[in-house]
Amino acid sequence: MVCQEEQLVEKVCELYEQLSSLESLKPSKNVDMLFTQLVLTCMPHSPIDVTKLNKNVQEIRSKLIRLCGVAEGHLENHYSTLLGSYENPLDHLHIFPYYNNYLKLGLLEFNILSQHITNVPNKIAFVGSGPLPLTSIVLASNHLLSTTFHNYDIDHMANLNAQNLVINDPELSNRMVFHTNDILDVSNELQEFEVVYLAALVGMDKESKNRVIDHLDKFMAPGSFLMLRSAHGARAFLYPVVEPCDLKGFEVLSVFHPTDEVINSVVIARKYPMPMPNISLDQGHGSMILPNKCAEIQVFNPLINHGNMVEELTVEEKHS
């Protein structure tokens, strides 16, 4: 097992060296080939814990996540522009090479949300929607047919390109709103949303990710839901990891780790109705201290048909 982990890390570091030496990460035969190799290397289930890797590999992982973010941005820009050249862009979404992954991820996240929410949400915010807002489009078109999606991105051109994809669809364009904002500058209006989605690459290091999460905690409505993308095992070389203990103002409901070609893990959490103190429960047999959120167990979840998905529940939920 250790040997396999060493081989994995060696291969990832080798691919990082090749990618970091490229003049551009815009779509090309070489860029596509290297990122395909990287994804195929990181996709199989692995028990590797990236937080326990040596400092040099940790630095390479941080840089690699940023390279992946840059490349993903170029890829989405390329295909958003291409799709925007069609009269009806939504009829051609399949030309995006990862469109099927978004269909699967959208269904997965809808199923997860449906287990916890009682009413169809009227308004959902998606933070970091980018030029190709496929999550919002898939959810609005296939699953949440009356919900309005408010898409936030810091890049004005990304929003213009995204808006161009839906503008010729009268029904969908009425339910897709685009805001050019840094989410840290958005405050009270966050209380309007029953659900907030946070894209995987909003906050590409732990400090900036936690800054965004803390901001959402401050302004989201009590009882509203936060959906986040994370990563698990070797997939954490591609995307930042969100730990349940990072979500201090939220009740973590579940964490799902797909084991198929959908790379991102999915975390769903609910904003506490009031600040939660650290409490002990006295049941007459001494005090029982609830375990830390970061202590987790893994179980298979039979409720969602999504390959060999692994679900994690925090230990404190199992005691509640």
Coordinates of C-alpha atoms in Angstrom, one line a residue:
M1 CA 0.0 0.0 0.0
V2 CA 2.8 2.4 0.9
C3 CA 4.5 1.5 -2.4
Q4 CA 1.3 2.3 -4.3
E5 CA 1.0 5.7 -2.5
E6 CA 4.7 6.5 -3.3
Q7 CA 4.1 5.6 -7.0
L8 CA 1.0 7.8 -7.0
V9 CA 2.8 10.8 -5.5
E10 CA 5.7 10.3 -7.9
K11 CA 3.4 10.3 -10.9
V12 CA 1.4 13.3 -9.7
C13 CA 4.7 15.3 -9.1
E14 CA 6.0 14.3 -12.5
L15 CA 2.8 15.5 -14.2
Y16 CA 3.0 18.7 -12.2
E17 CA 6.5 19.4 -13.5
Q18 CA 5.3 18.9 -17.1
L19 CA 2.2 21.1 -16.6
S20 CA 4.1 23.9 -14.8
S21 CA 6.6 24.1 -17.6
L22 CA 4.0 24.8 -20.3
E23 CA 3.7 28.4 -21.6
S24 CA -0.1 28.2 -21.7
L25 CA -2.8 26.0 -20.1
K26 CA -5.3 26.9 -22.8
P27 CA -6.9 23.9 -24.4
S28 CA -4.5 22.2 -26.8
K29 CA -3.6 18.6 -27.6
N30 CA -0.7 18.6 -25.1
V31 CA -2.6 20.3 -22.3
D32 CA -5.6 18.0 -22.8
M33 CA -3.4 14.9 -22.7
L34 CA -1.5 15.9 -19.5
F35 CA -4.7 16.8 -17.6
T36 CA -6.3 13.6 -18.8
Q37 CA -3.4 11.7 -17.4
L38 CA -3.6 13.6 -14.2
V39 CA -7.3 12.9 -13.7
L40 CA -6.9 9.2 -14.6
T41 CA -4.0 9.0 -12.1
C42 CA -6.1 10.6 -9.2
M43 CA -9.5 9.1 -10.0
P44 CA -9.2 5.6 -8.6
H45 CA -10.0 5.1 -4.9
S46 CA -7.0 5.7 -2.7
P47 CA -6.6 5.7 1.1
I48 CA -4.0 8.5 0.7
D49 CA -4.3 11.4 3.2
V50 CA -2.9 14.5 1.5
T51 CA -2.6 16.3 4.8
K52 CA 0.1 13.8 6.0
L53 CA 2.4 14.2 3.0
N54 CA 5.7 15.9 3.4
K55 CA 6.0 19.7 3.0
N56 CA 7.5 19.6 -0.5
V57 CA 4.6 17.5 -1.8
Q58 CA 2.1 19.7 0.0
E59 CA 3.5 22.7 -1.8
I60 CA 3.3 20.9 -5.1
R61 CA -0.3 20.0 -4.4
S62 CA -1.2 23.6 -3.7
K63 CA 0.4 24.8 -6.9
L64 CA -1.2 21.9 -8.8
I65 CA -4.7 22.9 -7.6
R66 CA -4.0 26.4 -8.8
L67 CA -2.9 25.1 -12.2
C68 CA -6.0 23.0 -12.4
G69 CA -8.1 26.1 -11.6
V70 CA -6.4 28.1 -14.4
A71 CA -6.8 25.3 -16.9
E72 CA -10.4 24.8 -16.0
G73 CA -11.1 28.5 -16.4
H74 CA -9.5 28.4 -19.9
L75 CA -11.5 25.3 -20.8
E76 CA -14.8 26.8 -19.7
N77 CA -14.1 30.0 -21.5
H78 CA -13.2 28.1 -24.7
Y79 CA -16.4 26.1 -24.7
S80 CA -18.6 28.9 -23.5
T81 CA -17.5 31.0 -26.5
L82 CA -17.9 28.1 -28.8
L83 CA -21.4 27.3 -27.5
G84 CA -22.3 31.0 -27.7
S85 CA -21.8 30.9 -31.4
Y86 CA -24.8 28.7 -31.9
E87 CA -28.3 30.1 -32.2
N88 CA -29.5 27.8 -29.4
P89 CA -26.5 27.0 -27.2
L90 CA -28.4 24.8 -24.8
D91 CA -29.0 22.3 -27.6
H92 CA -25.3 21.7 -28.0
L93 CA -24.1 21.4 -24.4
H94 CA -23.0 17.9 -25.1
I95 CA -20.0 19.2 -27.0
F96 CA -18.4 20.1 -23.7
P97 CA -16.3 17.0 -22.9
Y98 CA -17.4 16.8 -19.2
Y99 CA -21.1 17.5 -19.7
N100 CA -22.1 14.0 -18.7
N101 CA -20.2 14.4 -15.5
Y102 CA -22.2 17.5 -14.7
L103 CA -25.4 15.6 -15.5
K104 CA -24.4 13.0 -13.0
L105 CA -23.3 15.5 -10.4
G106 CA -26.5 17.5 -10.8
L107 CA -28.6 14.4 -10.2
L108 CA -26.4 13.4 -7.2
E109 CA -26.7 16.9 -5.6
F110 CA -30.4 17.1 -6.3
N111 CA -30.9 13.7 -4.6
I112 CA -28.8 14.7 -1.6
L113 CA -30.6 18.0 -1.2
S114 CA -34.0 16.3 -1.6
Q115 CA -33.2 14.1 1.5
H116 CA -33.0 17.2 3.7
I117 CA -35.2 19.9 2.3
T118 CA -38.9 19.9 2.7
N119 CA -40.0 22.4 0.0
V120 CA -38.7 23.2 -3.4
P121 CA -36.5 26.2 -3.0
N122 CA -37.6 29.4 -4.6
K123 CA -34.1 30.9 -4.9
I124 CA -30.7 29.3 -5.0
A125 CA -27.3 31.1 -5.1
F126 CA -24.4 29.6 -6.9
V127 CA -21.1 31.2 -5.9
G128 CA -18.3 30.9 -8.5
S129 CA -20.6 30.1 -11.5
G130 CA -18.0 31.0 -14.2
P131 CA -18.6 31.3 -17.9
L132 CA -20.1 27.9 -18.2
P133 CA -22.6 27.6 -15.3
L134 CA -23.6 24.0 -16.0
T135 CA -24.6 23.1 -12.5
S136 CA -27.2 25.9 -12.5
I137 CA -28.3 25.0 -16.0
V138 CA -28.7 21.2 -15.2
L139 CA -30.5 21.8 -12.0
A140 CA -32.8 24.4 -13.4
S141 CA -33.6 22.4 -16.6
N142 CA -33.8 18.9 -15.2
H143 CA -34.6 19.0 -11.5
L144 CA -35.7 22.3 -10.0
L145 CA -38.1 23.6 -12.7
S146 CA -39.5 26.5 -10.8
T147 CA -36.4 27.7 -8.9
T148 CA -34.6 30.9 -9.7
F149 CA -30.8 30.6 -9.7
H150 CA -28.7 33.6 -8.8
N151 CA -25.2 33.1 -10.2
Y152 CA -22.3 35.0 -8.6
D153 CA -18.9 35.4 -10.2
I154 CA -16.2 38.0 -9.8
D155 CA -15.5 38.1 -13.5
H156 CA -17.8 40.3 -15.6
M157 CA -16.8 38.7 -18.9
A158 CA -17.5 35.3 -17.5
N159 CA -21.0 36.4 -16.6
L160 CA -21.6 37.9 -20.0
N161 CA -20.6 34.6 -21.7
A162 CA -22.7 32.6 -19.3
Q163 CA -25.8 34.9 -19.9
N164 CA -25.3 34.4 -23.6
L165 CA -25.9 30.7 -23.2
V166 CA -29.4 31.1 -21.8
I167 CA -30.6 34.3 -23.3
N168 CA -32.4 32.7 -26.2
D169 CA -34.4 30.4 -23.9
P170 CA -37.3 32.5 -22.7
E171 CA -38.2 30.3 -19.7
L172 CA -34.7 29.5 -18.5
S173 CA -33.4 33.0 -18.9
N174 CA -36.1 34.3 -16.6
R175 CA -34.8 32.0 -13.9
M176 CA -31.1 32.6 -14.4
V177 CA -29.8 35.8 -12.8
F178 CA -26.1 36.8 -13.0
H179 CA -24.3 39.0 -10.5
T180 CA -20.7 40.3 -10.9
N181 CA -19.5 40.4 -7.3
D182 CA -16.8 39.2 -5.0
I183 CA -19.0 37.1 -2.7
L184 CA -17.2 38.7 0.3
D185 CA -18.8 41.9 -0.7
V186 CA -22.3 40.4 -0.7
S187 CA -24.0 40.5 2.6
N188 CA -27.7 40.8 3.6
E189 CA -29.0 39.6 0.2
L190 CA -27.5 36.1 1.1
Q191 CA -30.4 35.8 3.5
E192 CA -32.8 35.5 0.6
F193 CA -31.6 32.1 -0.5
E194 CA -32.8 28.8 0.8
V195 CA -29.7 27.1 -0.6
V196 CA -26.2 28.4 -1.4
Y197 CA -23.8 26.4 -3.6
L198 CA -20.1 27.0 -3.3
A199 CA -18.0 26.0 -6.3
A200 CA -14.9 23.9 -5.7
L201 CA -12.4 26.5 -6.9
V202 CA -13.8 29.4 -4.9
G203 CA -11.0 29.7 -2.3
M204 CA -8.2 27.5 -3.7
D205 CA -6.3 27.3 -0.4
K206 CA -7.7 26.5 3.1
E207 CA -7.4 30.1 4.4
S208 CA -9.3 31.7 1.6
K209 CA -11.9 28.9 1.5
N210 CA -12.5 29.3 5.2
R211 CA -12.8 33.0 4.8
V212 CA -15.6 32.5 2.3
I213 CA -17.3 29.9 4.5
D214 CA -17.1 32.2 7.5
H215 CA -18.7 35.0 5.5
L216 CA -21.5 32.8 4.4
D217 CA -22.0 31.7 8.0
K218 CA -22.3 35.4 9.0
F219 CA -25.0 36.3 6.4
M220 CA -26.9 33.2 5.3
A221 CA -30.4 32.7 6.8
P222 CA -30.7 30.4 9.8
G223 CA -31.8 27.0 8.6
S224 CA -30.7 27.5 5.0
F225 CA -28.5 24.9 3.3
L226 CA -24.9 25.1 2.1
M227 CA -23.8 22.7 -0.6
L228 CA -20.0 22.5 -1.2
R229 CA -17.7 20.6 -3.4
S230 CA -14.7 18.9 -1.8
A231 CA -12.3 16.1 -2.7
H232 CA -11.2 12.9 -1.1
G233 CA -8.2 10.6 -1.4
A234 CA -6.0 11.2 -4.4
R235 CA -8.6 13.5 -5.9
A236 CA -7.5 16.1 -3.4
F237 CA -4.5 16.7 -5.7
L238 CA -7.1 18.3 -8.1
Y239 CA -9.4 20.2 -5.8
P240 CA -9.3 21.8 -2.3
V241 CA -10.6 19.7 0.6
V242 CA -13.4 21.0 2.9
E243 CA -13.5 19.2 6.3
P244 CA -16.6 19.1 8.4
C245 CA -14.8 21.0 11.2
D246 CA -14.2 23.9 8.8
L247 CA -18.0 24.5 8.9
K248 CA -18.2 26.0 12.3
G249 CA -21.5 27.8 11.9
F250 CA -23.2 24.9 10.2
E251 CA -24.6 21.5 11.1
V252 CA -22.9 19.0 8.7
L253 CA -25.6 16.7 7.5
S254 CA -23.5 14.4 5.2
V255 CA -20.5 14.1 3.0
F256 CA -20.6 12.0 -0.1
H257 CA -17.5 10.7 -1.9
P258 CA -18.3 9.4 -5.4
T259 CA -16.0 6.7 -6.7
D260 CA -16.9 7.0 -10.4
E261 CA -15.8 9.7 -12.9
V262 CA -17.5 12.4 -10.9
I263 CA -14.4 13.9 -9.2
N264 CA -15.9 16.1 -6.5
S265 CA -17.2 15.1 -3.1
V266 CA -20.4 16.7 -2.0
V267 CA -20.9 18.3 1.4
I268 CA -24.3 19.4 2.6
A269 CA -24.7 21.5 5.8
R270 CA -27.4 23.5 7.4
K271 CA -26.9 26.9 9.0
Y272 CA -27.5 26.7 12.7
P273 CA -30.6 28.6 13.8
M274 CA -28.5 30.3 16.6
P275 CA -24.8 30.2 17.7
M276 CA -24.0 26.8 19.1
P277 CA -22.1 26.7 22.4
N278 CA -19.9 23.8 23.3
I279 CA -22.2 21.8 25.5
S280 CA -22.1 18.6 27.5
L281 CA -25.2 16.4 27.8
D282 CA -25.8 15.2 31.3
Q283 CA -27.9 12.1 31.2
G284 CA -27.6 11.2 34.8
H285 CA -24.6 9.1 34.3
G286 CA -21.9 11.7 34.2
S287 CA -21.4 14.1 31.3
M288 CA -21.3 12.9 27.7
I289 CA -19.2 15.3 25.5
L290 CA -20.2 15.3 21.9
P291 CA -17.2 14.3 19.7
N292 CA -15.4 16.7 17.5
K293 CA -16.9 17.2 14.0
C294 CA -13.7 16.1 12.4
A295 CA -14.1 12.6 13.9
E296 CA -15.9 10.7 11.2
I297 CA -17.1 7.2 10.3
Q298 CA -17.8 5.8 6.8
V299 CA -20.9 3.9 5.8
F300 CA -22.3 2.9 2.4
N301 CA -25.4 4.9 1.6
P302 CA -28.1 2.7 -0.1
L303 CA -30.5 5.6 -0.8
I304 CA -28.7 7.0 -3.8
N305 CA -27.9 5.0 -6.8
H306 CA -24.5 6.4 -7.8
G307 CA -21.9 3.7 -8.3
N308 CA -20.0 2.7 -5.2
M309 CA -20.5 6.0 -3.4
V310 CA -19.2 6.3 0.1
E311 CA -21.1 8.5 2.6
E312 CA -19.5 9.9 5.7
L313 CA -21.5 10.9 8.7
T314 CA -20.1 12.8 11.6
V315 CA -19.9 10.8 14.8
E316 CA -22.0 13.4 16.6
E317 CA -24.9 12.8 14.2
K318 CA -24.8 9.1 15.1
H319 CA -25.2 10.1 18.7
S320 CA -28.0 12.5 18.2

